[in-house]
PDB file of C-alpha atoms in Angstrom:
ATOM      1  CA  UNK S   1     132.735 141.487 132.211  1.00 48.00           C
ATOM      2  CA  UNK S   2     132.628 140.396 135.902  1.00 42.00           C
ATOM      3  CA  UNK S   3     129.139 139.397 137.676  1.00 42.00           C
ATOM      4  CA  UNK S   4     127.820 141.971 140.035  1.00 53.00           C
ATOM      5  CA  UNK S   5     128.507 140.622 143.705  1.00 50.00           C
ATOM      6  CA  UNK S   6     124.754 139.920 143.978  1.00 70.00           C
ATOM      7  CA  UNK S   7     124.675 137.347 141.240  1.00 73.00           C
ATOM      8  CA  UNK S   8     128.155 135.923 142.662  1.00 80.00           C
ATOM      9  CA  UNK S   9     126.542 135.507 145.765  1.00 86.00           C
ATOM     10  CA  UNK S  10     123.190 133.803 144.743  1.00 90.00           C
ATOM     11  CA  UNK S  11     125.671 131.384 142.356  1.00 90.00           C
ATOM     12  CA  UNK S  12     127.192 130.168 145.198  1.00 92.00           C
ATOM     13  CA  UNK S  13     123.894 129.665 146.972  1.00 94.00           C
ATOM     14  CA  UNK S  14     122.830 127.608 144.462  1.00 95.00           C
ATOM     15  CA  UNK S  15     125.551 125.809 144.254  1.00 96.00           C
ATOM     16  CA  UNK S  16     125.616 124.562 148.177  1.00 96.00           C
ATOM     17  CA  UNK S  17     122.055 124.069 147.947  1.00 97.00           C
ATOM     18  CA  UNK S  18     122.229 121.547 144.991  1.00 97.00           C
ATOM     19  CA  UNK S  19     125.088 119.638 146.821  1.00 97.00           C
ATOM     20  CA  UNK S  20     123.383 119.379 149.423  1.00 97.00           C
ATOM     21  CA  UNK S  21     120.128 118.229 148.525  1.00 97.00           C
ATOM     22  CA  UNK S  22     122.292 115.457 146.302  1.00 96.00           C
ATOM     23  CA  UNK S  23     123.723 114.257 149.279  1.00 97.00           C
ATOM     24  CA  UNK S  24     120.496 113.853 150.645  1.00 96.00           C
ATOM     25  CA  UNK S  25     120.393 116.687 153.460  1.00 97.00           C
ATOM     26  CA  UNK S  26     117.330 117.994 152.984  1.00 97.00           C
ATOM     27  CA  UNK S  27     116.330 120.657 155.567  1.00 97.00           C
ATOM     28  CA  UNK S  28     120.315 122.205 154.920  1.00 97.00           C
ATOM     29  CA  UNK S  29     118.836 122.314 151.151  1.00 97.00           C
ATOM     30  CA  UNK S  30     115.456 123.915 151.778  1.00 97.00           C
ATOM     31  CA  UNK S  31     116.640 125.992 154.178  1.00 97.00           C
ATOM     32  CA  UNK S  32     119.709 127.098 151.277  1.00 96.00           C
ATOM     33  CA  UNK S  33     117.118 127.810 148.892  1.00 97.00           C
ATOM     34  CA  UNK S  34     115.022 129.792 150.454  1.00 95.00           C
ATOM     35  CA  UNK S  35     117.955 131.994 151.055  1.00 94.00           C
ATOM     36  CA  UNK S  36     118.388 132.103 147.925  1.00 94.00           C
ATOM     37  CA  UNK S  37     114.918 132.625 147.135  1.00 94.00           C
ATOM     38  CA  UNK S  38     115.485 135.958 149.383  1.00 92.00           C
ATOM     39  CA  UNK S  39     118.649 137.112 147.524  1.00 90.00           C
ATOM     40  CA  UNK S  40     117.195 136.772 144.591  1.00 92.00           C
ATOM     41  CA  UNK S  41     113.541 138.854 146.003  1.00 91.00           C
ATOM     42  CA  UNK S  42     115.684 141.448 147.271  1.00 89.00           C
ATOM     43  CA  UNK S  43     117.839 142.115 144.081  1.00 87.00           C
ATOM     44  CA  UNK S  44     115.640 141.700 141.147  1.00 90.00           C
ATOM     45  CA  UNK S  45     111.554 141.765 143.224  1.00 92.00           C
ATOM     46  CA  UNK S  46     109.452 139.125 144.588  1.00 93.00           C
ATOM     47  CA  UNK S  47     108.193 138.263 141.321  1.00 94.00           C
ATOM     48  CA  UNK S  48     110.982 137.975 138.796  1.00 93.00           C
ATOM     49  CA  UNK S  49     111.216 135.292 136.367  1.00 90.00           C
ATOM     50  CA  UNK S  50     115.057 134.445 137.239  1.00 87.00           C
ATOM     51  CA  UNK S  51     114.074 133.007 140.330  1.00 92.00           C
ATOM     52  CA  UNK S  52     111.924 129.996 138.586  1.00 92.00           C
ATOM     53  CA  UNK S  53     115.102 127.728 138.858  1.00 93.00           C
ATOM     54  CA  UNK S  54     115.135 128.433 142.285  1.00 95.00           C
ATOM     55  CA  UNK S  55     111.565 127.426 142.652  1.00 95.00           C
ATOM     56  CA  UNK S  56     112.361 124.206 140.356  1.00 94.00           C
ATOM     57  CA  UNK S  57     114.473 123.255 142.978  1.00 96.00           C
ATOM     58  CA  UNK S  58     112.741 124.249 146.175  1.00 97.00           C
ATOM     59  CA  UNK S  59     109.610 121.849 144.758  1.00 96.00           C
ATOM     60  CA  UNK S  60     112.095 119.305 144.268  1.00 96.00           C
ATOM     61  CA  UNK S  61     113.453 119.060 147.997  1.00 97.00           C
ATOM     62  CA  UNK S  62     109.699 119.533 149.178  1.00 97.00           C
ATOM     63  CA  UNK S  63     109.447 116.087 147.159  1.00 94.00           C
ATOM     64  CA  UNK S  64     112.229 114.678 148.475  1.00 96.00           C
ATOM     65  CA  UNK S  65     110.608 115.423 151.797  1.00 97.00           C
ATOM     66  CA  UNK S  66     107.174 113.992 151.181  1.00 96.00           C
ATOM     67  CA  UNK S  67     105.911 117.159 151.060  1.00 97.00           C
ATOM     68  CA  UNK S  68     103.071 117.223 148.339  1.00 95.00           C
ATOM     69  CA  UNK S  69     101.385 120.329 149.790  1.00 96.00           C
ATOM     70  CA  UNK S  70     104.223 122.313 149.570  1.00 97.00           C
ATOM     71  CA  UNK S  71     105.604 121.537 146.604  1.00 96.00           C
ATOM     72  CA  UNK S  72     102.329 122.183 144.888  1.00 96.00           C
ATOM     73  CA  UNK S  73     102.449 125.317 146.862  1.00 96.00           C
ATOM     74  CA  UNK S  74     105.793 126.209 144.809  1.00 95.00           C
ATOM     75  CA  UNK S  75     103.840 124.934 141.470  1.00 95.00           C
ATOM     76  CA  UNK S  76     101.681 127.406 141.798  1.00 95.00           C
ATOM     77  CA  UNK S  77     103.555 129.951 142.531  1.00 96.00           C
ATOM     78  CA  UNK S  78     105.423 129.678 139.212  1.00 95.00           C
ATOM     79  CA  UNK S  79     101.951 130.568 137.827  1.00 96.00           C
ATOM     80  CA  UNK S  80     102.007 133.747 139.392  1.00 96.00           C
ATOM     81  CA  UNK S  81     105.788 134.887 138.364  1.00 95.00           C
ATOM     82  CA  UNK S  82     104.692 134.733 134.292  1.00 95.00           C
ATOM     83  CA  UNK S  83     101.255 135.974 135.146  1.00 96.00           C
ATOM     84  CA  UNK S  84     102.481 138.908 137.033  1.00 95.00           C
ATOM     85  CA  UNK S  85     105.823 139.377 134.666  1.00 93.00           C
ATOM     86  CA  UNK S  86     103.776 138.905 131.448  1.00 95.00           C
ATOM     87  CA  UNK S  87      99.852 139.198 132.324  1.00 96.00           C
ATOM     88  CA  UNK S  88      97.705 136.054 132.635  1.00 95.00           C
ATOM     89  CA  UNK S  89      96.828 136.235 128.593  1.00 96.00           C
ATOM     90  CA  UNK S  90     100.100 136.154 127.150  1.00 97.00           C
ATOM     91  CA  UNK S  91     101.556 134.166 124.657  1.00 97.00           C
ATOM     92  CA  UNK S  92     104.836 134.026 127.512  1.00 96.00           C
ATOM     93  CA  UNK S  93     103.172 132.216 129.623  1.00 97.00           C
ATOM     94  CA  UNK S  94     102.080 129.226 127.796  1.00 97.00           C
ATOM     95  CA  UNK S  95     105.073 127.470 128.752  1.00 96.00           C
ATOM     96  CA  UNK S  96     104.126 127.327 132.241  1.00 96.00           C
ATOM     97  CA  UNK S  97     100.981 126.493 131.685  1.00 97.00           C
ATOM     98  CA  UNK S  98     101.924 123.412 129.783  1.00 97.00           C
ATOM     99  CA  UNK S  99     105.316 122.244 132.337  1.00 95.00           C
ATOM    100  CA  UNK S 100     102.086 122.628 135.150  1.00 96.00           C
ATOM    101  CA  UNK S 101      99.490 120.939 133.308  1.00 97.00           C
ATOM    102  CA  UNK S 102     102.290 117.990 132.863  1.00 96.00           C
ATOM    103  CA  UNK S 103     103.092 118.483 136.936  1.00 95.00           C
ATOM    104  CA  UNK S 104      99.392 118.288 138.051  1.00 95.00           C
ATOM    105  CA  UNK S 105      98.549 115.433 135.464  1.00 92.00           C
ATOM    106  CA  UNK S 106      97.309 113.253 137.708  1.00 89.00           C
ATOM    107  CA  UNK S 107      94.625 116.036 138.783  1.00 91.00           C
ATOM    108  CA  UNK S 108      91.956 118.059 137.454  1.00 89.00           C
ATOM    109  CA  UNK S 109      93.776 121.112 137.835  1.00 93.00           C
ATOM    110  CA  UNK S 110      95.685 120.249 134.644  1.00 95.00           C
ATOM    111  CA  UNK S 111      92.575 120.140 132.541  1.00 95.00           C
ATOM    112  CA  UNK S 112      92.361 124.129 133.475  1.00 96.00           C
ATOM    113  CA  UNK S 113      96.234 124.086 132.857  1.00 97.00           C
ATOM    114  CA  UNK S 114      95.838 122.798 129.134  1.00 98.00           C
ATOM    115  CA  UNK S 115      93.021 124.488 128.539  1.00 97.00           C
ATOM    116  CA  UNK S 116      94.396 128.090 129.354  1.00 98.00           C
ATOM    117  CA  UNK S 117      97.335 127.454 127.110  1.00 98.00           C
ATOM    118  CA  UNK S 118      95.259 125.868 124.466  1.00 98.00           C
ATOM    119  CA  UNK S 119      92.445 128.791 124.516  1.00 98.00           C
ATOM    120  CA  UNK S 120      95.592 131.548 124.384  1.00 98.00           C
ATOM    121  CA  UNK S 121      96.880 129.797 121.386  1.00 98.00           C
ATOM    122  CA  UNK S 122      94.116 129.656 119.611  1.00 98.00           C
ATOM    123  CA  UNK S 123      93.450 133.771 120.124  1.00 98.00           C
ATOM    124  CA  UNK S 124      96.755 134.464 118.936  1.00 98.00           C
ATOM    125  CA  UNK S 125      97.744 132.013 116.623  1.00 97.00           C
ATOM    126  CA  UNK S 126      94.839 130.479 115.472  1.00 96.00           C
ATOM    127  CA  UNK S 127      92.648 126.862 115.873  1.00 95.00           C
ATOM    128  CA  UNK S 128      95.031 124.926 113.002  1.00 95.00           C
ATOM    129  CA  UNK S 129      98.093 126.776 114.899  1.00 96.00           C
ATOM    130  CA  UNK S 130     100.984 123.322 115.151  1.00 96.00           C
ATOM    131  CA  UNK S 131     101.829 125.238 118.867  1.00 97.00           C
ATOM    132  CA  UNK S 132      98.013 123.285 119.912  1.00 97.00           C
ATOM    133  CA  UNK S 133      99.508 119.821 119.350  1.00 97.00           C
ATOM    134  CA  UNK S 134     101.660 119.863 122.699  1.00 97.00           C
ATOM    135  CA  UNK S 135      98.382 120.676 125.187  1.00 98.00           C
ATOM    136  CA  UNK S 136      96.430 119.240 123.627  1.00 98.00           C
ATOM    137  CA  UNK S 137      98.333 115.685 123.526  1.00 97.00           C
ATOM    138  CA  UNK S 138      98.779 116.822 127.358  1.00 97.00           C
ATOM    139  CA  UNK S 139      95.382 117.328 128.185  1.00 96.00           C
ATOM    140  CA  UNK S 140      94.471 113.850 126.507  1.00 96.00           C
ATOM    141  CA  UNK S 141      97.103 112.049 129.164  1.00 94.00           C
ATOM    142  CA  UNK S 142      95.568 113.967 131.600  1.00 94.00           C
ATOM    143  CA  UNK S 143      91.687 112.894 130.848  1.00 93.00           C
ATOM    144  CA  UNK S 144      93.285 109.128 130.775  1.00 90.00           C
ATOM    145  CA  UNK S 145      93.919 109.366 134.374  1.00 87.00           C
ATOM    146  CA  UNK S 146      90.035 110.003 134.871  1.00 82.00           C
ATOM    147  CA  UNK S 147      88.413 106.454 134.128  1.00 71.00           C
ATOM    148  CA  UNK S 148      85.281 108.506 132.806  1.00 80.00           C
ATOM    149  CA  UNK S 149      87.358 110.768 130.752  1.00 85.00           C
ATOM    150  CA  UNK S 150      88.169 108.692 128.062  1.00 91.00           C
ATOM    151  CA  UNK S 151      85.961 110.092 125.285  1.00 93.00           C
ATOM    152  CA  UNK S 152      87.570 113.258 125.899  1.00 94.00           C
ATOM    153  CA  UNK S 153      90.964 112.125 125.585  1.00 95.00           C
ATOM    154  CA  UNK S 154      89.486 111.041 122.521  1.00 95.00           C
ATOM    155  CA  UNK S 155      88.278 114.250 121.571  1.00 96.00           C
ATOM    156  CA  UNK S 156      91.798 115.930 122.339  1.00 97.00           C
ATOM    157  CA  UNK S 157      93.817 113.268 119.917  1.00 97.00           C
ATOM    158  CA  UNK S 158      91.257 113.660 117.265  1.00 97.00           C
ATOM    159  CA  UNK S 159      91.664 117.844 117.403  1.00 97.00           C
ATOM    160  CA  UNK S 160      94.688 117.152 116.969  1.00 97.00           C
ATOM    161  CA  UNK S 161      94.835 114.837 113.554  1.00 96.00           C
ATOM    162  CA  UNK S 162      92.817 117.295 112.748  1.00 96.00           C
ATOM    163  CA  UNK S 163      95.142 120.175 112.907  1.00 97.00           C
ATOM    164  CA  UNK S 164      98.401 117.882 111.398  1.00 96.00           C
ATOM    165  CA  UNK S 165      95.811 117.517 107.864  1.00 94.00           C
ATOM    166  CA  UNK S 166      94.554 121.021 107.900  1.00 94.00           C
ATOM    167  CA  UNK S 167      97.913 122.477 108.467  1.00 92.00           C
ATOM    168  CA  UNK S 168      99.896 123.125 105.611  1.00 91.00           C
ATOM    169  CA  UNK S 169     103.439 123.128 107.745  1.00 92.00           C
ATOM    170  CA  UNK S 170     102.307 119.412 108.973  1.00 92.00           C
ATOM    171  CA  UNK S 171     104.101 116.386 106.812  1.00 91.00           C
ATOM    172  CA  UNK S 172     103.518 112.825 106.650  1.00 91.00           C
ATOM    173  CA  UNK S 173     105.269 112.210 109.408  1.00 91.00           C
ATOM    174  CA  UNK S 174     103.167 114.726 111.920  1.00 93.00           C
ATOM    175  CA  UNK S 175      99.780 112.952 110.368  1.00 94.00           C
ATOM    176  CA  UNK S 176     101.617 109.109 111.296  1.00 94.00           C
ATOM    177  CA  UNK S 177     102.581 110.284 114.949  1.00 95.00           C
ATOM    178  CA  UNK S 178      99.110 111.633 115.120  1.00 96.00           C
ATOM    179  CA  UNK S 179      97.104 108.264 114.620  1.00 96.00           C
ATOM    180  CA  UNK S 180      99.812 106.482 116.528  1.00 96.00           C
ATOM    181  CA  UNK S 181      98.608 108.631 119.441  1.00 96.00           C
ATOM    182  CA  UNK S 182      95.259 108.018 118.782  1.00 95.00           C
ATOM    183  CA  UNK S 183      96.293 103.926 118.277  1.00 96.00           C
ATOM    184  CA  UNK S 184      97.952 104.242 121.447  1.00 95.00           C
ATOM    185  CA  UNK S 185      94.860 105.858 123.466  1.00 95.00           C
ATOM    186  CA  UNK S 186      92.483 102.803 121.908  1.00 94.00           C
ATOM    187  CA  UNK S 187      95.207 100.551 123.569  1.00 95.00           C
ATOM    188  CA  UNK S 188      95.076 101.570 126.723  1.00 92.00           C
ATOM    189  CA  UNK S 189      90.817 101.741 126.748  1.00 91.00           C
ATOM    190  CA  UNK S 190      90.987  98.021 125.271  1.00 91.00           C
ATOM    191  CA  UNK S 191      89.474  99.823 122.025  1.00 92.00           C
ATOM    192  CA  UNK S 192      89.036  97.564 119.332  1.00 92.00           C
ATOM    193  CA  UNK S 193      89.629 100.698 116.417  1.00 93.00           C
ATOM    194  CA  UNK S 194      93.752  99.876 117.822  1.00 94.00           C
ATOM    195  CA  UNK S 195      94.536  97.553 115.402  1.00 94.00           C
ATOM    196  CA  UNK S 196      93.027  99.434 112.108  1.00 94.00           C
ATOM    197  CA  UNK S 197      94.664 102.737 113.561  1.00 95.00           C
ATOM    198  CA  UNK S 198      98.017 101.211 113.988  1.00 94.00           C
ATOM    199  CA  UNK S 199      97.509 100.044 110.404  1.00 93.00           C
ATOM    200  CA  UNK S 200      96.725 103.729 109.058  1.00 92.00           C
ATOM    201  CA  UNK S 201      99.853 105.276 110.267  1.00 91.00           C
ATOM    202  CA  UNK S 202     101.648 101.607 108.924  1.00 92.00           C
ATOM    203  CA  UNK S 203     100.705 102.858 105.509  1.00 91.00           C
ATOM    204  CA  UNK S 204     101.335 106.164 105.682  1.00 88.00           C
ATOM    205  CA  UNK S 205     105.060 105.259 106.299  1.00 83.00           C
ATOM    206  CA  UNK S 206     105.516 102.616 104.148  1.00 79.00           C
TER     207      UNK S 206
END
């Protein structure tokens, strides 16, 4: 089957935009993708999930640009596609709550990132779900950048060792990565626990 014209047209979009943001000619490359930011509003709506690449790309050039602002704008707005495709309590948007949470790291707004994802998890999977291990490992990188926040990133690592013992699906492995996280945390605090919780995990995979 053929692609509808509309599709052909917003491939080909793409496709100049991404050259020329490669070579390095950036304004051609905004201005490229927010046409096809357009095409893509005026097929399918202003909030449809298919333009996400789009927006992948249009925070990319705004980088490129030294254009923080903007491409946080463009962040956020990827936010507001799931919520308004899926509703801001569904199990569909937990992905974009954890790819922003890793984006705004550096910032508190991740904490409220992680801790979105991590709360709809826990309502629909439960609080031993194996789906909390990836916000909650991101929400303890993202206390580390907070000198202050340390205990907390603590608190996240230990949650989840917790969750690897208590979880029947978990296996030696998933327990060994587990205090390796938590060895590599006491590293970077200059915790003196490091060495014994290296030597845990050693002896779980011996």
């Amino acid at each position: 089957d053929s692609l509808p014209l509309d599709a052909i047209l917003l491939n080909g979009v793409m496709a100049k935009g991404i050259c020329q943001l490669t070579l390095g000619a950036l304004t051609e490359a905004l201005d490229t993708f927010r046409w096809a930011q357009e095409v893509s509003h005026y097929d399918k709506g202003v909030f449809n999930e298919e333009q996400l690449t789009i927006n992948s790309y249009l925070t990319a050039t705004y980088f490129r640009q030294r254009n923080p602002l903007a491409a946080d704008r463009q962040q956020r707005f990827s936010l507001v596609i799931a919520e308004k495709s899926h509703g801001p309590d569904s199990v569909k948007i937990i992905p974009t709550l954890i790819q922003l949470g890793s984006y705004f790291s550096s910032r508190a707004k991740a904490f409220d990132m992680y801790n979105r994802a991590i709360a709809i998890i826990e309502i629909n999977y439960g609080v031993n779900d194996l789906r909390l291990l990836k916000p909650l490992r991101g929400l303890a990188t993202a206390r580390l950048f907070e000198l202050t926040q340390s205990k907390n990133a603590e608190a996240a690592l230990l949650r989840v060792l917790e969750i690897v013992n208590s979880n029947p699906n978990s296996d030696q492995n998933d327990r060994a990565q587990a205090i390796v996280d938590l060895g590599d945390l006491y590293i970077v605090i200059s915790d003196e626990k490091a060495q014994e919780t290296y030597l845990e995990a050693w002896t779980i995979l011996k």
